[in-house]
């Protein structure tokens, strides 16, 4: 009886895991858009990296390749990727407060 219960439980766990799946992370896209207005951080203090928020997007302007990680306020990873020099945008289809980590810099972003 215990083996049967364990087998059924294992099947349920596997079925639930495959049903929920893992959502695809949003990807950074290089863009030519022009961003006006003050950035959320001071680029002079962050090695020339500027972070902006527009509607449901996070925008990064940098002069070098950097690794960017974006987390929810609860610490769940939303996106991780390399951002190339220039302007890059991450479209997030959910409003909220996000934490952006670039190198040794951390910035709160509200969308």
PDB file of C-alpha atoms in Angstrom:
ATOM      1  CA  UNK A   1       0.000   0.000   0.000  1.00  0.00           C
ATOM      2  CA  UNK A   2       2.841   2.424   0.847  1.00  0.00           C
ATOM      3  CA  UNK A   3       4.546   1.704  -2.482  1.00  0.00           C
ATOM      4  CA  UNK A   4       1.321   2.343  -4.368  1.00  0.00           C
ATOM      5  CA  UNK A   5       0.823   5.634  -2.516  1.00  0.00           C
ATOM      6  CA  UNK A   6       4.435   6.657  -3.229  1.00  0.00           C
ATOM      7  CA  UNK A   7       4.080   5.786  -6.922  1.00  0.00           C
ATOM      8  CA  UNK A   8       0.842   7.786  -7.262  1.00  0.00           C
ATOM      9  CA  UNK A   9       2.375  10.737  -5.435  1.00  0.00           C
ATOM     10  CA  UNK A  10       5.451  10.656  -7.668  1.00  0.00           C
ATOM     11  CA  UNK A  11       3.255  10.608 -10.792  1.00  0.00           C
ATOM     12  CA  UNK A  12       1.283  13.595  -9.509  1.00  0.00           C
ATOM     13  CA  UNK A  13       4.437  15.561  -8.783  1.00  0.00           C
ATOM     14  CA  UNK A  14       5.876  14.851 -12.235  1.00  0.00           C
ATOM     15  CA  UNK A  15       2.577  15.711 -13.931  1.00  0.00           C
ATOM     16  CA  UNK A  16       2.254  18.973 -11.997  1.00  0.00           C
ATOM     17  CA  UNK A  17       5.830  19.962 -12.769  1.00  0.00           C
ATOM     18  CA  UNK A  18       5.391  19.347 -16.499  1.00  0.00           C
ATOM     19  CA  UNK A  19       2.025  21.146 -16.467  1.00  0.00           C
ATOM     20  CA  UNK A  20       3.341  24.310 -14.801  1.00  0.00           C
ATOM     21  CA  UNK A  21       6.545  24.268 -16.829  1.00  0.00           C
ATOM     22  CA  UNK A  22       9.103  27.035 -16.703  1.00  0.00           C
ATOM     23  CA  UNK A  23       8.111  30.346 -18.223  1.00  0.00           C
ATOM     24  CA  UNK A  24      10.489  31.705 -20.830  1.00  0.00           C
ATOM     25  CA  UNK A  25      12.527  34.637 -19.593  1.00  0.00           C
ATOM     26  CA  UNK A  26      12.082  37.929 -21.428  1.00  0.00           C
ATOM     27  CA  UNK A  27      15.117  38.761 -23.568  1.00  0.00           C
ATOM     28  CA  UNK A  28      17.056  41.990 -23.894  1.00  0.00           C
ATOM     29  CA  UNK A  29      16.736  43.548 -27.343  1.00  0.00           C
ATOM     30  CA  UNK A  30      19.169  46.046 -28.823  1.00  0.00           C
ATOM     31  CA  UNK A  31      17.302  49.130 -30.033  1.00  0.00           C
ATOM     32  CA  UNK A  32      17.884  52.539 -31.599  1.00  0.00           C
ATOM     33  CA  UNK A  33      15.268  54.397 -29.549  1.00  0.00           C
ATOM     34  CA  UNK A  34      16.264  57.716 -28.043  1.00  0.00           C
ATOM     35  CA  UNK A  35      15.567  58.059 -24.329  1.00  0.00           C
ATOM     36  CA  UNK A  36      15.085  61.519 -22.883  1.00  0.00           C
ATOM     37  CA  UNK A  37      14.880  62.663 -19.295  1.00  0.00           C
ATOM     38  CA  UNK A  38      16.827  61.775 -16.183  1.00  0.00           C
ATOM     39  CA  UNK A  39      17.878  58.180 -15.592  1.00  0.00           C
ATOM     40  CA  UNK A  40      17.004  56.290 -12.401  1.00  0.00           C
ATOM     41  CA  UNK A  41      20.656  56.246 -11.407  1.00  0.00           C
ATOM     42  CA  UNK A  42      23.645  58.557 -11.780  1.00  0.00           C
ATOM     43  CA  UNK A  43      25.665  57.306 -14.781  1.00  0.00           C
ATOM     44  CA  UNK A  44      28.726  59.209 -13.555  1.00  0.00           C
ATOM     45  CA  UNK A  45      28.798  56.970 -10.462  1.00  0.00           C
ATOM     46  CA  UNK A  46      28.116  53.711 -12.318  1.00  0.00           C
ATOM     47  CA  UNK A  47      30.754  53.798 -15.025  1.00  0.00           C
ATOM     48  CA  UNK A  48      28.505  55.320 -17.679  1.00  0.00           C
ATOM     49  CA  UNK A  49      25.615  52.841 -17.293  1.00  0.00           C
ATOM     50  CA  UNK A  50      22.173  54.489 -17.303  1.00  0.00           C
ATOM     51  CA  UNK A  51      18.903  52.761 -16.338  1.00  0.00           C
ATOM     52  CA  UNK A  52      15.463  54.012 -17.384  1.00  0.00           C
ATOM     53  CA  UNK A  53      11.904  52.749 -16.988  1.00  0.00           C
ATOM     54  CA  UNK A  54       9.245  53.417 -19.608  1.00  0.00           C
ATOM     55  CA  UNK A  55       5.725  51.934 -19.481  1.00  0.00           C
ATOM     56  CA  UNK A  56       6.396  48.204 -19.092  1.00  0.00           C
ATOM     57  CA  UNK A  57      10.061  48.236 -20.109  1.00  0.00           C
ATOM     58  CA  UNK A  58      13.467  48.570 -18.520  1.00  0.00           C
ATOM     59  CA  UNK A  59      16.004  50.388 -20.691  1.00  0.00           C
ATOM     60  CA  UNK A  60      19.787  50.174 -20.251  1.00  0.00           C
ATOM     61  CA  UNK A  61      22.277  52.469 -21.987  1.00  0.00           C
ATOM     62  CA  UNK A  62      25.902  51.389 -21.689  1.00  0.00           C
ATOM     63  CA  UNK A  63      29.191  51.900 -23.505  1.00  0.00           C
ATOM     64  CA  UNK A  64      30.403  48.321 -22.914  1.00  0.00           C
ATOM     65  CA  UNK A  65      29.037  44.778 -22.685  1.00  0.00           C
ATOM     66  CA  UNK A  66      27.608  44.051 -19.231  1.00  0.00           C
ATOM     67  CA  UNK A  67      25.709  41.194 -17.617  1.00  0.00           C
ATOM     68  CA  UNK A  68      22.288  42.269 -16.343  1.00  0.00           C
ATOM     69  CA  UNK A  69      20.047  40.349 -13.946  1.00  0.00           C
ATOM     70  CA  UNK A  70      16.482  41.438 -13.194  1.00  0.00           C
ATOM     71  CA  UNK A  71      14.589  40.127 -10.150  1.00  0.00           C
ATOM     72  CA  UNK A  72      11.112  40.627  -8.753  1.00  0.00           C
ATOM     73  CA  UNK A  73      10.880  42.299  -5.369  1.00  0.00           C
ATOM     74  CA  UNK A  74      10.458  38.760  -3.964  1.00  0.00           C
ATOM     75  CA  UNK A  75      13.809  37.688  -5.394  1.00  0.00           C
ATOM     76  CA  UNK A  76      12.573  35.606  -8.351  1.00  0.00           C
ATOM     77  CA  UNK A  77      14.787  35.831 -11.420  1.00  0.00           C
ATOM     78  CA  UNK A  78      12.940  37.528 -14.304  1.00  0.00           C
ATOM     79  CA  UNK A  79      15.772  37.833 -16.817  1.00  0.00           C
ATOM     80  CA  UNK A  80      19.495  37.267 -17.065  1.00  0.00           C
ATOM     81  CA  UNK A  81      21.561  38.193 -20.072  1.00  0.00           C
ATOM     82  CA  UNK A  82      24.360  40.157 -21.626  1.00  0.00           C
ATOM     83  CA  UNK A  83      23.609  43.670 -22.827  1.00  0.00           C
ATOM     84  CA  UNK A  84      25.709  44.938 -25.726  1.00  0.00           C
ATOM     85  CA  UNK A  85      27.032  48.511 -25.986  1.00  0.00           C
ATOM     86  CA  UNK A  86      24.314  50.995 -26.893  1.00  0.00           C
ATOM     87  CA  UNK A  87      20.647  50.989 -25.900  1.00  0.00           C
ATOM     88  CA  UNK A  88      18.863  47.791 -24.911  1.00  0.00           C
ATOM     89  CA  UNK A  89      15.278  47.240 -23.765  1.00  0.00           C
ATOM     90  CA  UNK A  90      13.617  44.488 -21.733  1.00  0.00           C
ATOM     91  CA  UNK A  91       9.849  44.342 -22.170  1.00  0.00           C
ATOM     92  CA  UNK A  92       8.097  43.012 -19.071  1.00  0.00           C
ATOM     93  CA  UNK A  93       4.374  42.431 -19.370  1.00  0.00           C
ATOM     94  CA  UNK A  94       3.725  42.861 -15.674  1.00  0.00           C
ATOM     95  CA  UNK A  95       3.665  45.971 -13.527  1.00  0.00           C
ATOM     96  CA  UNK A  96       5.590  45.889 -10.294  1.00  0.00           C
ATOM     97  CA  UNK A  97       8.853  46.727  -8.605  1.00  0.00           C
ATOM     98  CA  UNK A  98      11.970  45.071  -9.978  1.00  0.00           C
ATOM     99  CA  UNK A  99      15.593  44.902  -8.863  1.00  0.00           C
ATOM    100  CA  UNK A 100      18.193  45.390 -11.619  1.00  0.00           C
ATOM    101  CA  UNK A 101      21.731  44.163 -10.903  1.00  0.00           C
ATOM    102  CA  UNK A 102      24.571  45.196 -13.183  1.00  0.00           C
ATOM    103  CA  UNK A 103      28.095  44.334 -12.073  1.00  0.00           C
ATOM    104  CA  UNK A 104      28.390  45.804  -8.544  1.00  0.00           C
ATOM    105  CA  UNK A 105      25.390  48.121  -8.974  1.00  0.00           C
ATOM    106  CA  UNK A 106      21.829  47.465  -7.778  1.00  0.00           C
ATOM    107  CA  UNK A 107      18.880  49.649  -8.801  1.00  0.00           C
ATOM    108  CA  UNK A 108      15.175  49.482  -7.908  1.00  0.00           C
ATOM    109  CA  UNK A 109      12.874  50.008 -10.919  1.00  0.00           C
ATOM    110  CA  UNK A 110       9.107  50.556 -10.721  1.00  0.00           C
ATOM    111  CA  UNK A 111       7.017  49.727 -13.778  1.00  0.00           C
TER     112      UNK A 111
END
